[in-house]
PDB file of C-alpha atoms in Angstrom:
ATOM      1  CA  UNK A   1       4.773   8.870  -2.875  1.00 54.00           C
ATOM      2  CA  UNK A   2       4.783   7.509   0.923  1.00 70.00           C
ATOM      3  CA  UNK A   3       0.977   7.060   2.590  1.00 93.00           C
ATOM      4  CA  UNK A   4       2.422   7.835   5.462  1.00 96.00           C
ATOM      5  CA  UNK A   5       4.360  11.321   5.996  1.00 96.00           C
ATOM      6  CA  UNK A   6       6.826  12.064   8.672  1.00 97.00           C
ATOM      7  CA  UNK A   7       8.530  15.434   9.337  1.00 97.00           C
ATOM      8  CA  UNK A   8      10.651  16.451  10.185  1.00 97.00           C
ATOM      9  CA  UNK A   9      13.163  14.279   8.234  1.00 96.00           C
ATOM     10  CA  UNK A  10      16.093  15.489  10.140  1.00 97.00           C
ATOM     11  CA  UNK A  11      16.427  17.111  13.548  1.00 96.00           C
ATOM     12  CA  UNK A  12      19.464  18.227  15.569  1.00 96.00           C
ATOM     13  CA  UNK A  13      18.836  19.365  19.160  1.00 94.00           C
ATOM     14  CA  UNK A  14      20.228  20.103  22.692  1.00 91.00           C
ATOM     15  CA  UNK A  15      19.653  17.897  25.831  1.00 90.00           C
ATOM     16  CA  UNK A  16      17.694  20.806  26.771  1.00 89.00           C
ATOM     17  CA  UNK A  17      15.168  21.481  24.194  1.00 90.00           C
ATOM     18  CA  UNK A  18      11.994  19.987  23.784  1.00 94.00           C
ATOM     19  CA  UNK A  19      10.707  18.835  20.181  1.00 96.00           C
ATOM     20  CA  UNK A  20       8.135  17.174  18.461  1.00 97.00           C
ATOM     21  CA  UNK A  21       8.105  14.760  15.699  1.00 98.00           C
ATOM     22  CA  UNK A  22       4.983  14.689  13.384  1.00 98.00           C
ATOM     23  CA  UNK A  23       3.438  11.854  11.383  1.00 98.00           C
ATOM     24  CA  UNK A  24       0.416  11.943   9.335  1.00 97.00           C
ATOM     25  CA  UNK A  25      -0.965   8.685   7.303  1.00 97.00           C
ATOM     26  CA  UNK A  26      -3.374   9.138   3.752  1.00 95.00           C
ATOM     27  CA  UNK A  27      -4.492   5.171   3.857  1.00 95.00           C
ATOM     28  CA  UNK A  28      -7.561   5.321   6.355  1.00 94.00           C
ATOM     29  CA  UNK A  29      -6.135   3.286   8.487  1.00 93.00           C
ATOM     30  CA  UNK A  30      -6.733   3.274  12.316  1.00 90.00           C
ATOM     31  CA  UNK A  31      -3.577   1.800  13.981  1.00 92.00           C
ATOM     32  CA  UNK A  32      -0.390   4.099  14.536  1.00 94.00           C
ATOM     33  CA  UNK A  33       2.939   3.289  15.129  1.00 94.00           C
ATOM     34  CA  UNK A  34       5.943   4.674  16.702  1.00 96.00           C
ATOM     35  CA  UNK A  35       9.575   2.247  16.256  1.00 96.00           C
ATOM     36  CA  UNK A  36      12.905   3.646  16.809  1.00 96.00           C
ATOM     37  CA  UNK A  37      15.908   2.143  14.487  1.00 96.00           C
ATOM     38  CA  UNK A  38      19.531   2.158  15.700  1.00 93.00           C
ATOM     39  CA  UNK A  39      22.733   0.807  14.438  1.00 87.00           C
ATOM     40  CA  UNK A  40      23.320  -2.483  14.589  1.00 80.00           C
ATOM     41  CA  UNK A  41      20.289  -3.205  16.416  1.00 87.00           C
ATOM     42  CA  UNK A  42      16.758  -4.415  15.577  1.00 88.00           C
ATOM     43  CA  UNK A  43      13.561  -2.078  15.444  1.00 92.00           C
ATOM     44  CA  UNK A  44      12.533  -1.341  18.154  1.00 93.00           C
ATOM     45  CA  UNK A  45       8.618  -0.849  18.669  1.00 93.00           C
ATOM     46  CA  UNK A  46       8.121   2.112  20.903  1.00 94.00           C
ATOM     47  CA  UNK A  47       4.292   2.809  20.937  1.00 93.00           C
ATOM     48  CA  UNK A  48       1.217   1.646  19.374  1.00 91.00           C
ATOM     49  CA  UNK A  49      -2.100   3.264  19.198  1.00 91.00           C
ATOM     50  CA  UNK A  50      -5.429   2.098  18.178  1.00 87.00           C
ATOM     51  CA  UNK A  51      -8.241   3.900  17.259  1.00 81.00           C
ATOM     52  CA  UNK A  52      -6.561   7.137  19.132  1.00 79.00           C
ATOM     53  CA  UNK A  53      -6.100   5.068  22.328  1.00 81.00           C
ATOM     54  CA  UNK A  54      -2.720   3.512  23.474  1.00 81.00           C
ATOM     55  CA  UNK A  55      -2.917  -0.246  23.344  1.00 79.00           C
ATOM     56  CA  UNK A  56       1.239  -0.432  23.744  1.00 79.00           C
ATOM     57  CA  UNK A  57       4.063   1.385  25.973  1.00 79.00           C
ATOM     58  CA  UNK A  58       7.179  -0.933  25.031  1.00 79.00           C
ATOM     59  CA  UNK A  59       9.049   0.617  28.639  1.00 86.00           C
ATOM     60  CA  UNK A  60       9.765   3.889  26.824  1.00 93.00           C
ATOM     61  CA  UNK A  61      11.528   6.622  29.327  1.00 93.00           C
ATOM     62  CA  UNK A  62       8.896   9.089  30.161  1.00 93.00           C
ATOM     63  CA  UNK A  63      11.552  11.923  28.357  1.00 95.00           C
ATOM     64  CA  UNK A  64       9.694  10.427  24.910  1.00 96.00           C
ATOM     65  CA  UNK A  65       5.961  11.096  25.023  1.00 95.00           C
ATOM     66  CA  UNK A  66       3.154  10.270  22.083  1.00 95.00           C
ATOM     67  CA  UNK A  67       0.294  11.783  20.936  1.00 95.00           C
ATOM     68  CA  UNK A  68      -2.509  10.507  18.622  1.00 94.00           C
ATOM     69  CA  UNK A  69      -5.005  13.536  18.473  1.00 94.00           C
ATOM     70  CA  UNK A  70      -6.851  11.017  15.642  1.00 93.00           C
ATOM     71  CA  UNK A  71      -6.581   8.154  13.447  1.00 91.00           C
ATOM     72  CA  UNK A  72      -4.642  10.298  10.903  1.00 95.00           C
ATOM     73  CA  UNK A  73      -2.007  11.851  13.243  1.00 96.00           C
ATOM     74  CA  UNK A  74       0.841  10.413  15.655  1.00 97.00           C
ATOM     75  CA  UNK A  75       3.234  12.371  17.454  1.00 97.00           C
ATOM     76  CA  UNK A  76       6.362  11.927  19.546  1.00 97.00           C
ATOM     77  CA  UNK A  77       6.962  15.065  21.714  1.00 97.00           C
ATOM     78  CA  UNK A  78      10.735  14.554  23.294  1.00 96.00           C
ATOM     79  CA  UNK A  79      12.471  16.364  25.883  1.00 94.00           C
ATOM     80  CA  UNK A  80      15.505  16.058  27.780  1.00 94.00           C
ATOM     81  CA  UNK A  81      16.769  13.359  25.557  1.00 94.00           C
ATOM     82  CA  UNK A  82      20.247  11.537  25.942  1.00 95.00           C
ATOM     83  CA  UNK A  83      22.755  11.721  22.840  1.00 94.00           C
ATOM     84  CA  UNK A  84      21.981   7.268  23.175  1.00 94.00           C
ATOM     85  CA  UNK A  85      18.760   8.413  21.970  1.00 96.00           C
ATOM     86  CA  UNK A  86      19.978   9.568  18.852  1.00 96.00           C
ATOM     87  CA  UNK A  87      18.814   7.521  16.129  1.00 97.00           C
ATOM     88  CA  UNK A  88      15.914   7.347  13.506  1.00 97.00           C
ATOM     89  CA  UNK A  89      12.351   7.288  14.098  1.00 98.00           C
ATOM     90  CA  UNK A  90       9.816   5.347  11.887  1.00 97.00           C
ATOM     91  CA  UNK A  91       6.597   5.980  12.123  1.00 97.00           C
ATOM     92  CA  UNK A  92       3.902   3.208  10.683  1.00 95.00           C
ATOM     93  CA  UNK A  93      -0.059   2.357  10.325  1.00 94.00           C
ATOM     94  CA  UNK A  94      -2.105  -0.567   9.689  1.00 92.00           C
ATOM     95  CA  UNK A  95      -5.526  -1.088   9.016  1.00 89.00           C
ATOM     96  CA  UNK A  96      -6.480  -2.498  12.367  1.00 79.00           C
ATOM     97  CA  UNK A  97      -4.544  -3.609  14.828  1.00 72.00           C
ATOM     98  CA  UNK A  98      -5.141  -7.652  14.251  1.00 74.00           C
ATOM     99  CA  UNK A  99      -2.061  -9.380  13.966  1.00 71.00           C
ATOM    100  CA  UNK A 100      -0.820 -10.274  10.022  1.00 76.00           C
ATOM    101  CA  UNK A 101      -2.302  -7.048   9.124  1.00 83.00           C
ATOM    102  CA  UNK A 102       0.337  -5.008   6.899  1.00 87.00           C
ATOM    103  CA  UNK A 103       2.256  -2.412   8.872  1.00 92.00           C
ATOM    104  CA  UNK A 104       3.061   0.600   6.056  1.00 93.00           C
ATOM    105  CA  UNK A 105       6.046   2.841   7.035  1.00 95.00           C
ATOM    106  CA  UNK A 106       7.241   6.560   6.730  1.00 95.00           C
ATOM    107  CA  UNK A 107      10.727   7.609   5.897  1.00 94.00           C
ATOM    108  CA  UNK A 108      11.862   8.452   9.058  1.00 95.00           C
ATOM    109  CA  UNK A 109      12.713  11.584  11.195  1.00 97.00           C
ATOM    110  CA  UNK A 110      16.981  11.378  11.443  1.00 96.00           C
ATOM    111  CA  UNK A 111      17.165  12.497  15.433  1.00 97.00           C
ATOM    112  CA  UNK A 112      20.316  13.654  16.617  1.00 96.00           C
ATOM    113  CA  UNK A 113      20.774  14.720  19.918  1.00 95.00           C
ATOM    114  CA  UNK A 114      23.678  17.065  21.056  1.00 94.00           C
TER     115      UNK A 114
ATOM    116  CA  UNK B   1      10.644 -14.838  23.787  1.00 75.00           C
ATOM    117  CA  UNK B   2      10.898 -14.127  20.154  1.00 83.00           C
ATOM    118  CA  UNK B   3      13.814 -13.613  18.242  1.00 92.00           C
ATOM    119  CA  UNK B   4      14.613 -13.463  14.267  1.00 96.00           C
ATOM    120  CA  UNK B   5      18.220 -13.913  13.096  1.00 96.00           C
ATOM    121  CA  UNK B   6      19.886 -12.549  10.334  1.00 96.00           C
ATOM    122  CA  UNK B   7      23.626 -13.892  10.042  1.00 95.00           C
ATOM    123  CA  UNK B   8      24.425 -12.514   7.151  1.00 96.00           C
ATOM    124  CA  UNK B   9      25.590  -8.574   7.842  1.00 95.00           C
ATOM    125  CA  UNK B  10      26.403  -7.842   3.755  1.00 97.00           C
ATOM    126  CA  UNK B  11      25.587  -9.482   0.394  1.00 97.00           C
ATOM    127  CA  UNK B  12      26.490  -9.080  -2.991  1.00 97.00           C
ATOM    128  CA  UNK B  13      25.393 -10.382  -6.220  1.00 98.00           C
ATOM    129  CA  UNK B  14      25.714  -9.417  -9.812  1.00 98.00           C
ATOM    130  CA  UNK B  15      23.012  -7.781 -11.470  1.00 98.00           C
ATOM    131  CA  UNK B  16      20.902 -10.597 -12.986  1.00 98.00           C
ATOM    132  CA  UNK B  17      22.049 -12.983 -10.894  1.00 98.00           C
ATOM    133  CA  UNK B  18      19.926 -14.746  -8.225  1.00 98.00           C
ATOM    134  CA  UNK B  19      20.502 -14.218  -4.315  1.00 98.00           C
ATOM    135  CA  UNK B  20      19.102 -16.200  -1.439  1.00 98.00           C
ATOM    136  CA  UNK B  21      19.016 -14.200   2.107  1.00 98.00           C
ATOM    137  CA  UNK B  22      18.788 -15.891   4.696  1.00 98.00           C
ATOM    138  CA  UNK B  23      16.321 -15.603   8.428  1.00 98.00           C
ATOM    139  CA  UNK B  24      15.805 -17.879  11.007  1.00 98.00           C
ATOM    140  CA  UNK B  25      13.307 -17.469  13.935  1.00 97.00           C
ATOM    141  CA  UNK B  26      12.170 -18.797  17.136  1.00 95.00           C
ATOM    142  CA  UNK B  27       9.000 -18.845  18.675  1.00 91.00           C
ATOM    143  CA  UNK B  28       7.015 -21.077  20.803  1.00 90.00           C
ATOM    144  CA  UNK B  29       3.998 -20.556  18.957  1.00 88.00           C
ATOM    145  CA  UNK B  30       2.086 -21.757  16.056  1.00 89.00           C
ATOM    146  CA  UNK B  31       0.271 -19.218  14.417  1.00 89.00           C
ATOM    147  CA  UNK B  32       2.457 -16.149  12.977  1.00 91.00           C
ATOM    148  CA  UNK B  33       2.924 -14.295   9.725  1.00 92.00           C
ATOM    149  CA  UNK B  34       6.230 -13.988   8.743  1.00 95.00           C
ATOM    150  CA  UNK B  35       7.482 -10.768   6.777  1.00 96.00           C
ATOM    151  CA  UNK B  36      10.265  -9.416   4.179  1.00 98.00           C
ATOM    152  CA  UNK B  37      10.615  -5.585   4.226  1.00 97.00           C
ATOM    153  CA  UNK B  38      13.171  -3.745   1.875  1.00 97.00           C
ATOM    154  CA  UNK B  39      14.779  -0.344   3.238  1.00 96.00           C
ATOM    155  CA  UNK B  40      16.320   1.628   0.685  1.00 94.00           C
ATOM    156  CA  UNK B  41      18.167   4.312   0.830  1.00 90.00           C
ATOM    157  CA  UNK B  42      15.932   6.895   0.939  1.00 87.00           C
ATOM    158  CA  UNK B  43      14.881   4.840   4.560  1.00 89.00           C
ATOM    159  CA  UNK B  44      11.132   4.132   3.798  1.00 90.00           C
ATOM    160  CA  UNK B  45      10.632   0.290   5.141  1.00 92.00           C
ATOM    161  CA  UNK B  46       9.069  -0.855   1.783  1.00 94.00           C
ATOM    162  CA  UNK B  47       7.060  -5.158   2.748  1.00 95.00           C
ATOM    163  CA  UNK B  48       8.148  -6.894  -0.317  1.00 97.00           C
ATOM    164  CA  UNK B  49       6.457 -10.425   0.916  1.00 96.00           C
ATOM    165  CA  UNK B  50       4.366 -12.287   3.629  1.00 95.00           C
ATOM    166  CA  UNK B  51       3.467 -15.538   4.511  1.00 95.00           C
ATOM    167  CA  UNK B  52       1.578 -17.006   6.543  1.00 92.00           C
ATOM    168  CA  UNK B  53       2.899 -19.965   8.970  1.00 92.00           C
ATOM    169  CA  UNK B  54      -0.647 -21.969   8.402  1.00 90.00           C
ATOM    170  CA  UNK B  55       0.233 -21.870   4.381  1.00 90.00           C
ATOM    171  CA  UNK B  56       2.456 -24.559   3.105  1.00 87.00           C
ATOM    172  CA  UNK B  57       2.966 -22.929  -0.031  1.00 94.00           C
ATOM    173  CA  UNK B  58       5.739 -20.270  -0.554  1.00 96.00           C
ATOM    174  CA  UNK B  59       4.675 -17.375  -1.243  1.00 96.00           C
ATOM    175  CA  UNK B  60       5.910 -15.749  -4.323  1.00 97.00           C
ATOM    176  CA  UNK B  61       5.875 -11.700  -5.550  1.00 96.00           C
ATOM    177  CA  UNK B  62       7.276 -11.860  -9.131  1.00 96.00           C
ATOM    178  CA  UNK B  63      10.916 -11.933  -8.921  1.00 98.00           C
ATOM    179  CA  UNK B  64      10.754 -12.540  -5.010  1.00 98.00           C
ATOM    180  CA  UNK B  65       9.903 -15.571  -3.618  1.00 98.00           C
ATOM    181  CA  UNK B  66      10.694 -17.406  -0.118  1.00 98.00           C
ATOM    182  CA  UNK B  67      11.465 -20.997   1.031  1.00 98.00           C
ATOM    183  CA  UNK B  68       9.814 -21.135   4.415  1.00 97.00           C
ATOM    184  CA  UNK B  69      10.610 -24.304   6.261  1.00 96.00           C
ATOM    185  CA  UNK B  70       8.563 -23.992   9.563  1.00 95.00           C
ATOM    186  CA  UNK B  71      10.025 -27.124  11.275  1.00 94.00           C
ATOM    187  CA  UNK B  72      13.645 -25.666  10.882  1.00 96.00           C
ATOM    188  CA  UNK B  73      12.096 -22.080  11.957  1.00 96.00           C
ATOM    189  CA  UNK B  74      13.344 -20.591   8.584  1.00 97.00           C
ATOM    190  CA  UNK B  75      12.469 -18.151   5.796  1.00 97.00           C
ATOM    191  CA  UNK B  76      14.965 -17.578   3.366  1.00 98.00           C
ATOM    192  CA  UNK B  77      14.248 -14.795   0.384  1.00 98.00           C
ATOM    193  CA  UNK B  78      15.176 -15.110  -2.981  1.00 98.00           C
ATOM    194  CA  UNK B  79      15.663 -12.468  -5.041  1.00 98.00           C
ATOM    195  CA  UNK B  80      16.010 -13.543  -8.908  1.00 98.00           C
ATOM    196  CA  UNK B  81      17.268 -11.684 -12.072  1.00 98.00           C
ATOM    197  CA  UNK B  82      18.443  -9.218  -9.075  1.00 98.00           C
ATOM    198  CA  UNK B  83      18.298  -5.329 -10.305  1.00 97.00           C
ATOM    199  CA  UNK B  84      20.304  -2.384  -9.059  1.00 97.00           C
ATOM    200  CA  UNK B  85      17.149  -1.044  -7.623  1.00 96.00           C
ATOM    201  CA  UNK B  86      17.188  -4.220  -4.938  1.00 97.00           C
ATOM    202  CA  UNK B  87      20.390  -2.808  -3.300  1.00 97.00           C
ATOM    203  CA  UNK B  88      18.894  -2.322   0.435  1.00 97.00           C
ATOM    204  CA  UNK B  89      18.429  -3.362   3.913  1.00 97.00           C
ATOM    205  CA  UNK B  90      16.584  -6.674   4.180  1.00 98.00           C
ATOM    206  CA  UNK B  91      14.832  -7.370   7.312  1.00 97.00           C
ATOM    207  CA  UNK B  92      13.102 -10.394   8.467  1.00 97.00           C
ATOM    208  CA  UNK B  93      10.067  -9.832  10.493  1.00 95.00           C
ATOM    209  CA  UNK B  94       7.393 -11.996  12.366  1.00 91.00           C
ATOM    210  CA  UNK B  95       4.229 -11.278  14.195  1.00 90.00           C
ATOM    211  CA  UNK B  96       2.470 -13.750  16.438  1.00 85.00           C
ATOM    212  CA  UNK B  97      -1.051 -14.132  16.715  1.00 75.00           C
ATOM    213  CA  UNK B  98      -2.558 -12.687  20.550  1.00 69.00           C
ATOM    214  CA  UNK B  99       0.162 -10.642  20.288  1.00 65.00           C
ATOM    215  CA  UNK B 100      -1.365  -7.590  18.517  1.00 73.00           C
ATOM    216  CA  UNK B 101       0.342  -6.199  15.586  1.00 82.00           C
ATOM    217  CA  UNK B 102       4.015  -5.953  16.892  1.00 86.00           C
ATOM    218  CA  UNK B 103       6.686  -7.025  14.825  1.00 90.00           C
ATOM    219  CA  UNK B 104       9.668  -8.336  15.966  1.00 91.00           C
ATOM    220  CA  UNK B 105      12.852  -7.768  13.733  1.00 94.00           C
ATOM    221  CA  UNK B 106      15.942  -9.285  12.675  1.00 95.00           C
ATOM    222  CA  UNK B 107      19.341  -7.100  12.301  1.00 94.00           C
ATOM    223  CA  UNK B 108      18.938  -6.743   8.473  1.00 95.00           C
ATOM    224  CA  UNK B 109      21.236  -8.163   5.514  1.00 97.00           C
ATOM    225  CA  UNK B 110      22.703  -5.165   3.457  1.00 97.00           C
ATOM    226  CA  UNK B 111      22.220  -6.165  -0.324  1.00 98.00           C
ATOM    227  CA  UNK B 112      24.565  -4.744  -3.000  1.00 98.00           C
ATOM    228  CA  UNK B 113      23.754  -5.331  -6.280  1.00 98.00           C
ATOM    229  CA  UNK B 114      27.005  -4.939  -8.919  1.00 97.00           C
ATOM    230  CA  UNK B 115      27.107  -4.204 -12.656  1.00 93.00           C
TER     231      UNK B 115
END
């Protein structure tokens, strides 16, 4: 069993429709993360948050937008996305944000935009 | 800027057998962590090992270990007495220090492991 939940696991919507992604960690940790995974490419870190403030923007279009509401919860509310942004969305925590620290990941929300 | 490198796309090795992936890195600083994470299947991003650049010691997690040569910029993992259950994405991460928590990936190795 994953500490750290994300759902939905898959997702299928319009360039139209607006969306949110959840994640939800169980480890008490106080650093949230938000990485996008393509084909062929590297992870890409997205956003970070720490202690429910964002400490990172990684020049993410405005059409993705997070959310931390506390140290358990991360969100990615998306509208207007492009079918490029079709891809799979990890979500990740860390106890702390200190570099070295170990980053624990979800599964993964499967985003595919039409 | 840094960048990790992962040049080999697909591996295979028997079961039992021993398998050495391969990472190189580059960074103008001295201070990192360096990372192995396993993604299986089911997509999860699983850290199998870490070391730390200051360390000269490879660090070792029962049948995992790594050869981390920080001259050459590399940190290969070996996988021994390799089980079905290792067939997965490798990648090869580092974090610098000052630079908060952000990893910076490699591409990934796909790992098969054969009856």
């Amino acid at each position: 069993e994953t500490g750290v939940t994300q759902t939905p696991r898959h997702l299928v919507m319009g360039m139209t429709n607006k969306k949110s992604l959840k994640c939800e960690q169980h480890l008490g940790h106080n650093a949230m993360y938000w990485y996008k995974q393509s084909a062929k490419k590297p992870l890409e870190l997205m956003f970070v948050y720490s202690l429910e403030e964002r400490v990172e923007n990684n020049s993410v279009p405005s059409r993705f937008s997070p959310e931390c509401p506390n140290s358990s919860h991360l969100f990615l509310h998306l509208h207007t996305l492009q079918p490029e942004d079709s891809a799979l969305y990890l979500c990740a925590s860390s106890l702390g944000q200190g570099y070295g620290n170990t980053i624990y990941f979800g599964e993964g929300s499967w985003l595919t935009v039409v | 800027a840094q960048t990790v490198t992962q040049s080999q796309p697909e591996m295979s090795v028997q079961e039992a057998e021993t398998v050495t992936l391969s990472c190189t890195y580059d960074t103008s600083e001295n201070n990192y962590y360096l990372f192995w994470y396993k993604q299986p299947p089911s997509r999860q991003m699983i850290l199998v090992i870490r070391q730390e650049a200051y360390k000269q010691q490879n660090a070792t997690e029962n049948r995992f270990s790594v050869n981390f040569q920080k001259a050459a910029k590399s940190f290969s993992l070996k996988i021994s007495d390799s089980q079905l259950g290792d067939t997965a994405m490798y990648f090869c991460a580092f974090v610098i220090t000052g630079g908060g928590n952000k990893l910076t990936f490699g591409t990934g190795t796909q790992l098969k492991v054969e009856l």
